[in-house]
Coordinates of C-alpha atoms in Angstrom, one line a residue:
M1 CA 41.3 35.8 17.0
I2 CA 44.5 36.3 14.7
R3 CA 44.5 39.3 12.6
T4 CA 47.0 40.4 10.0
E5 CA 48.0 42.0 6.8
A6 CA 48.5 38.5 5.1
T7 CA 45.9 36.6 6.9
T8 CA 42.2 36.6 7.1
E9 CA 40.7 36.6 10.7
I10 CA 41.1 32.4 11.8
P11 CA 40.0 31.9 15.9
V12 CA 42.9 30.1 17.6
H13 CA 41.1 26.7 18.6
L14 CA 41.4 25.8 14.7
L15 CA 44.6 26.1 14.6
F16 CA 46.0 22.9 16.4
R17 CA 42.3 20.8 16.4
D18 CA 42.4 17.4 14.0
G19 CA 39.1 17.4 13.3
P20 CA 37.5 14.5 11.2
D21 CA 37.7 14.1 7.5
P22 CA 34.2 14.0 6.1
V23 CA 35.6 12.8 2.2
P24 CA 36.5 8.8 3.6
G25 CA 40.4 7.5 2.2
R26 CA 41.6 11.0 1.1
L27 CA 43.7 13.4 2.8
R28 CA 43.1 17.0 3.6
S29 CA 45.2 20.2 4.1
A30 CA 44.0 22.8 6.7
V31 CA 43.5 26.0 5.8
V32 CA 46.5 27.7 7.9
G33 CA 49.5 29.1 5.6
R34 CA 52.1 30.3 7.6
R35 CA 52.0 32.9 9.9
Q36 CA 54.6 35.9 9.7
G37 CA 56.9 35.9 12.4
T38 CA 55.7 32.6 14.0
G39 CA 57.4 30.3 12.4
E40 CA 53.9 28.0 12.7
Q41 CA 54.2 25.0 9.6
P42 CA 50.9 23.6 7.9
R43 CA 49.6 20.6 10.2
L44 CA 47.5 18.4 7.9
R45 CA 43.8 16.2 9.7
R46 CA 43.9 12.4 10.4
P47 CA 41.1 11.1 8.6
A48 CA 38.7 9.6 10.5
V49 CA 38.6 5.6 11.0
A50 CA 35.3 4.1 10.7
P51 CA 34.5 1.5 14.4
A52 CA 35.1 -1.5 14.2
R53 CA 32.3 -4.1 13.2
P54 CA 31.8 -7.3 16.3
S55 CA 32.4 -10.1 14.2
V56 CA 29.7 -12.7 13.4
P57 CA 30.1 -16.6 13.2
R58 CA 29.6 -17.3 9.9
V59 CA 29.1 -21.3 8.4
D60 CA 29.8 -21.7 4.8
P61 CA 26.6 -20.5 2.7
E62 CA 26.6 -24.1 1.1
L63 CA 26.3 -25.9 4.1
V64 CA 22.4 -26.0 4.2
E65 CA 20.4 -29.1 5.5
R66 CA 19.1 -31.4 2.2
P67 CA 17.3 -34.2 2.3
A68 CA 19.5 -36.9 0.7
R69 CA 18.6 -39.5 -1.6
V70 CA 17.1 -43.3 0.3
L71 CA 15.0 -45.9 -1.0
P72 CA 13.0 -48.1 1.1
G73 CA 13.8 -50.6 2.9
G74 CA 12.0 -53.6 0.9
A75 CA 14.3 -52.9 -2.3
G76 CA 17.7 -53.4 0.3
A77 CA 16.5 -56.5 1.4
L78 CA 15.5 -57.8 -2.0
A79 CA 18.8 -56.9 -3.4
G80 CA 20.2 -59.3 -0.6
L81 CA 18.2 -62.1 -0.9
C82 CA 18.8 -62.1 -4.5
G83 CA 22.5 -61.6 -3.5
A84 CA 22.2 -64.6 -2.1
A85 CA 20.2 -67.1 -4.2
G86 CA 23.1 -65.8 -6.9
C87 CA 25.9 -67.4 -4.4
V88 CA 23.6 -71.2 -3.7
A89 CA 23.0 -70.7 -7.4
T90 CA 27.0 -70.0 -8.5
S91 CA 27.6 -73.4 -6.2
W92 CA 25.3 -75.6 -7.5
W93 CA 26.5 -74.8 -11.1
A94 CA 30.0 -75.6 -9.8
G95 CA 29.0 -78.6 -7.9
V96 CA 30.1 -77.6 -5.0
L97 CA 26.5 -77.2 -3.2
P98 CA 25.6 -81.3 -1.9
S99 CA 23.0 -83.6 -2.8
S100 CA 21.4 -82.2 0.5
S101 CA 21.6 -79.0 0.0
A102 CA 21.0 -78.8 -3.0
A103 CA 17.9 -81.1 -2.5
A104 CA 16.7 -78.6 -0.1
F105 CA 16.5 -75.3 -2.6
G106 CA 14.9 -78.0 -5.1
L107 CA 18.0 -78.0 -7.2
P108 CA 18.8 -80.8 -8.8
A109 CA 21.5 -82.7 -7.3
H110 CA 24.4 -82.9 -10.5
M111 CA 24.3 -81.6 -13.1
G112 CA 26.7 -83.3 -15.4
A113 CA 30.1 -83.7 -16.1
A114 CA 30.9 -79.9 -17.5
G115 CA 28.7 -78.2 -15.0
A116 CA 30.9 -79.8 -12.1
A117 CA 33.9 -79.3 -13.2
G118 CA 35.1 -76.9 -9.8
L119 CA 35.7 -73.6 -9.6
G120 CA 36.6 -71.8 -12.3
P121 CA 37.3 -68.5 -13.4
A122 CA 33.5 -67.8 -14.2
Q123 CA 32.6 -69.3 -10.9
W124 CA 35.2 -66.8 -9.1
A125 CA 33.5 -63.7 -10.6
A126 CA 29.9 -64.8 -10.0
Y127 CA 30.4 -65.8 -7.1
A128 CA 31.7 -61.7 -6.2
A129 CA 29.2 -60.8 -8.5
A130 CA 26.5 -62.0 -5.8
G131 CA 28.7 -62.0 -3.0
A132 CA 29.0 -57.5 -3.5
L133 CA 25.3 -57.4 -4.5
G134 CA 23.9 -59.4 -1.2
L135 CA 27.3 -57.0 1.1
F136 CA 25.7 -53.2 -0.8
G137 CA 22.1 -54.7 -0.6
F138 CA 21.6 -56.1 3.6
G139 CA 24.8 -53.2 4.7
G140 CA 22.7 -50.6 3.5
L141 CA 19.1 -51.9 4.8
A142 CA 18.7 -49.2 8.4
R143 CA 16.4 -48.4 10.6
G144 CA 14.6 -44.4 11.1
R145 CA 13.7 -43.2 14.6
T146 CA 10.9 -40.1 15.3
G147 CA 13.5 -37.2 16.4
R148 CA 16.8 -38.9 15.4
A149 CA 18.5 -37.9 12.4
W150 CA 21.6 -38.9 10.2
V151 CA 24.3 -37.7 8.9
L152 CA 25.4 -38.4 5.3
G153 CA 28.7 -38.1 3.5
L154 CA 31.4 -38.8 0.9
F155 CA 35.1 -38.8 1.3
G156 CA 34.3 -35.8 3.6
R157 CA 31.8 -33.9 1.1
Y158 CA 28.1 -33.6 2.7
R159 CA 25.6 -35.5 0.8
G160 CA 22.5 -35.2 2.7
T161 CA 20.2 -35.7 5.8
V162 CA 17.9 -38.1 6.4
R163 CA 15.0 -37.7 9.4
R164 CA 12.7 -40.4 7.5
T165 CA 11.1 -43.7 9.8
G166 CA 10.8 -46.8 9.7
L167 CA 13.3 -49.2 7.8
L168 CA 15.2 -47.9 5.2
W169 CA 17.5 -48.2 3.0
V170 CA 21.3 -46.1 2.9
N171 CA 24.1 -45.9 -0.1
P172 CA 26.8 -48.4 2.4
L173 CA 29.4 -46.6 1.1
L174 CA 27.7 -43.5 3.2
L175 CA 29.3 -42.2 6.2
R176 CA 26.5 -41.5 9.1
R177 CA 26.3 -39.6 11.7
R178 CA 23.5 -39.7 14.2
V179 CA 21.9 -36.1 15.1
D180 CA 19.1 -36.1 18.2
V181 CA 17.1 -32.9 16.5
R182 CA 15.0 -33.8 19.5
L183 CA 13.8 -30.2 21.6
R184 CA 16.0 -30.9 24.2
H185 CA 16.8 -29.0 27.3
W186 CA 21.0 -28.5 29.7
R187 CA 21.2 -28.5 33.2
S188 CA 24.3 -26.2 33.7
G189 CA 26.6 -27.2 36.7
P190 CA 28.2 -24.0 39.1
M191 CA 28.9 -21.8 36.2
Q192 CA 30.4 -17.8 37.3
A193 CA 28.2 -14.5 37.1
A194 CA 28.3 -11.4 38.9
D195 CA 25.0 -9.0 39.8
R196 CA 24.7 -5.7 39.4
G197 CA 26.7 -5.0 41.7
G198 CA 29.6 -6.9 39.9
V199 CA 29.3 -9.5 43.3
A200 CA 31.2 -12.9 41.8
L201 CA 28.1 -15.4 41.6
R202 CA 27.6 -19.1 40.6
T203 CA 25.0 -20.3 39.1
R204 CA 22.7 -23.0 37.2
V205 CA 20.9 -22.3 34.0
L206 CA 18.7 -25.0 32.6
V207 CA 19.3 -24.0 28.1
V208 CA 16.0 -25.7 26.2
W209 CA 16.3 -25.8 22.5
R210 CA 17.5 -28.2 19.6
V211 CA 19.0 -28.8 16.3
R212 CA 17.2 -27.2 13.8
D213 CA 20.3 -27.4 10.2
T214 CA 21.4 -31.0 10.5
A215 CA 24.2 -30.3 8.4
R216 CA 25.4 -26.4 10.4
A217 CA 25.5 -27.9 13.5
T218 CA 27.3 -31.5 12.5
L219 CA 29.6 -29.2 10.4
G220 CA 30.1 -26.2 10.7
V221 CA 31.3 -27.2 14.5
E222 CA 33.1 -30.1 16.4
D223 CA 30.7 -31.1 18.6
H224 CA 27.6 -28.6 18.7
E225 CA 26.5 -29.4 22.3
A226 CA 30.3 -27.8 23.6
Y227 CA 29.0 -25.3 22.0
V228 CA 26.6 -24.0 23.4
R229 CA 28.2 -24.1 27.0
E230 CA 30.0 -22.1 25.7
C231 CA 28.0 -20.1 24.9
V232 CA 26.0 -20.0 27.6
E233 CA 28.9 -19.4 29.3
A234 CA 29.5 -16.8 27.5
A235 CA 26.4 -14.9 28.0
L236 CA 26.4 -15.2 32.0
L237 CA 29.6 -13.0 31.6
R238 CA 27.9 -10.4 29.4
V239 CA 24.1 -10.0 31.7
P240 CA 24.0 -9.3 35.4
V241 CA 21.6 -11.7 37.1
E242 CA 19.5 -11.0 40.0
A243 CA 21.5 -11.3 43.8
P244 CA 20.2 -14.0 46.0
G245 CA 17.5 -12.4 48.0
D246 CA 16.7 -9.8 45.8
T247 CA 13.1 -9.0 44.7
G248 CA 13.8 -6.5 42.4
G249 CA 11.9 -8.1 39.7
A250 CA 15.3 -8.7 37.1
A251 CA 15.0 -12.0 36.7
G252 CA 12.4 -11.6 33.8
A253 CA 15.3 -9.0 31.7
A254 CA 18.1 -11.4 32.9
Q255 CA 15.9 -14.3 31.1
D256 CA 15.0 -12.6 28.0
A257 CA 18.5 -11.1 27.9
L258 CA 20.5 -14.5 28.3
T259 CA 17.7 -16.5 25.7
R260 CA 18.4 -13.3 23.3
L261 CA 22.1 -14.1 23.1
V262 CA 22.6 -16.9 23.3
A263 CA 20.2 -17.6 20.4
A264 CA 22.0 -14.8 18.1
D265 CA 25.9 -16.8 19.2
A266 CA 24.1 -20.4 18.4
G267 CA 21.6 -19.5 15.1
P268 CA 24.8 -19.7 12.8
V269 CA 24.9 -23.0 13.2
G270 CA 21.7 -24.6 12.8
I271 CA 20.7 -24.5 16.5
E272 CA 17.9 -22.6 18.0
V273 CA 17.4 -21.6 21.5
F274 CA 14.0 -21.5 23.3
A275 CA 15.1 -20.2 26.6
V276 CA 17.6 -19.8 29.2
R277 CA 17.1 -19.8 32.6
P278 CA 18.9 -19.0 35.9
V279 CA 17.5 -21.2 37.9
R280 CA 19.5 -21.4 41.1
V281 CA 21.8 -18.3 42.2
E282 CA 24.0 -18.2 44.9
Y283 CA 27.3 -16.0 46.0
A284 CA 30.7 -17.1 45.3
P285 CA 33.2 -19.4 48.0
E286 CA 35.5 -16.3 47.8
V287 CA 32.3 -14.0 48.7
A288 CA 29.6 -16.1 50.9
A289 CA 30.5 -15.1 54.1
A290 CA 30.8 -11.5 53.3
M291 CA 27.6 -11.1 51.5
H292 CA 25.8 -13.2 54.4
R293 CA 27.0 -10.8 57.4
C294 CA 25.9 -8.0 55.2
R295 CA 22.3 -9.1 54.5
I296 CA 22.5 -10.1 58.3
A297 CA 23.0 -6.7 59.2
A298 CA 20.4 -5.1 56.9
L299 CA 17.8 -7.4 58.6
D300 CA 18.7 -6.2 61.6
A301 CA 18.8 -2.3 60.1
R302 CA 14.9 -3.1 59.0
H303 CA 13.9 -4.7 61.9
R304 CA 15.7 -1.7 64.5
A305 CA 13.3 0.7 62.2
S306 CA 10.5 -0.9 62.9
V307 CA 10.6 -1.4 66.0
L308 CA 11.9 2.1 66.0
T309 CA 8.9 3.7 64.4
S310 CA 6.5 1.0 65.9
V311 CA 7.6 2.5 69.2
V312 CA 7.1 6.4 67.7
D313 CA 3.8 5.4 67.2
S314 CA 2.7 4.6 70.3
V315 CA 3.9 6.7 71.8
E316 CA 2.7 9.4 69.6
D317 CA -0.7 7.6 70.4
T318 CA -0.4 7.0 74.1
V319 CA -0.2 11.6 75.2
T320 CA -2.1 11.9 72.3
R321 CA -4.8 10.1 74.1
L322 CA -4.1 11.3 77.3
T323 CA -4.3 15.5 76.3
L324 CA -7.7 15.4 74.6
R325 CA -9.6 13.0 76.9
G326 CA -7.9 16.1 80.2
M327 CA -6.1 13.3 82.0
V328 CA -3.4 15.3 82.0
E329 CA -2.2 18.8 81.4
L330 CA 1.7 19.3 80.7
D331 CA 4.0 22.0 79.3
D332 CA 6.6 21.7 77.0
R333 CA 9.4 20.0 79.9
E334 CA 7.0 17.9 81.2
R335 CA 5.5 16.4 77.0
K336 CA 9.2 15.7 77.0
V337 CA 9.5 13.8 80.0
L338 CA 6.8 11.8 79.2
V339 CA 7.6 11.2 75.9
K340 CA 11.2 10.3 77.6
D341 CA 9.5 7.7 79.9
L342 CA 6.7 5.9 77.4
T343 CA 10.5 5.3 75.2
V344 CA 12.1 3.5 77.0
A345 CA 9.5 1.5 78.3
F346 CA 7.6 0.9 75.2
C347 CA 11.4 0.1 73.3
A348 CA 12.8 -2.2 76.6
G349 CA 8.3 -3.9 75.9
W350 CA 9.5 -4.7 72.2
G351 CA 12.8 -6.4 72.9
E352 CA 11.4 -9.0 75.6
A353 CA 8.2 -9.7 73.4
G354 CA 11.2 -9.5 70.9
P355 CA 13.3 -12.9 69.6

């Protein structure tokens, strides 16, 4: 404690401590004045800095799947037939349709001199209108399949998603992107992982997932399948995987943790992940030989301990029976010698009967 006439009692450790500022965004000067004869200057406390929050992937909030406007396929087929009929009627009107073809369509062979003057601006306009109607009608016909969807866009803008099945008519001016919305599974190749001790592993995982929001999965990321693979790789580097041969029951915990992490990363882009399950785990090539030797040594030590336990039990049982039945009377020295001889004999017998 420092006690002077000009100051009150101030603990020494408070003169050199920078505590957090209870009021964010403000600087509070420490209540420490200049002490006589010390030359110490007042110190300013630094404001506390709030820890940064982990970043969460964000997607455009307006990019949400919504149904697109489509018509039944019959409407498109009818429009196409009307366009084709208009082309035939225009050809008959211009007089370029042969007599045999006109008779086949049920039209009179000649229209007169005024109608057969040839192709003029009116005929070309009729051709253009009928042809556009036919192309627009037949060009928009599409077949919707179960488990497949179309993401429609126009000039880079999302216009809706088609999940209907059967014959449909979709505006041919819209850009279509086919998306598989069925329940899918993906078996990965060897991926890097580690166990709880930090030993390098190679694992193959089985991922069960599906596209829940087609708009975000298609337009929110460049390739949603590659994004799922990258999420799995990132999760494997954060979650310890059960090493080969371990029986600690950590496989279920690792699967739950992997599924939770991958689902949290893939959810904002419209992908629903149901399970991420390691199906094959092995040591990395650079540590496989060393871990194999360690495992062999551990098995050998376990086997030796088991043999020694069996030998000790057998010796104890033999000596106890001989003593209780009065077959021998042994003092301490003789008992030690008998135990030693029996131990050597039993160990030799276990060694000959062993592998």
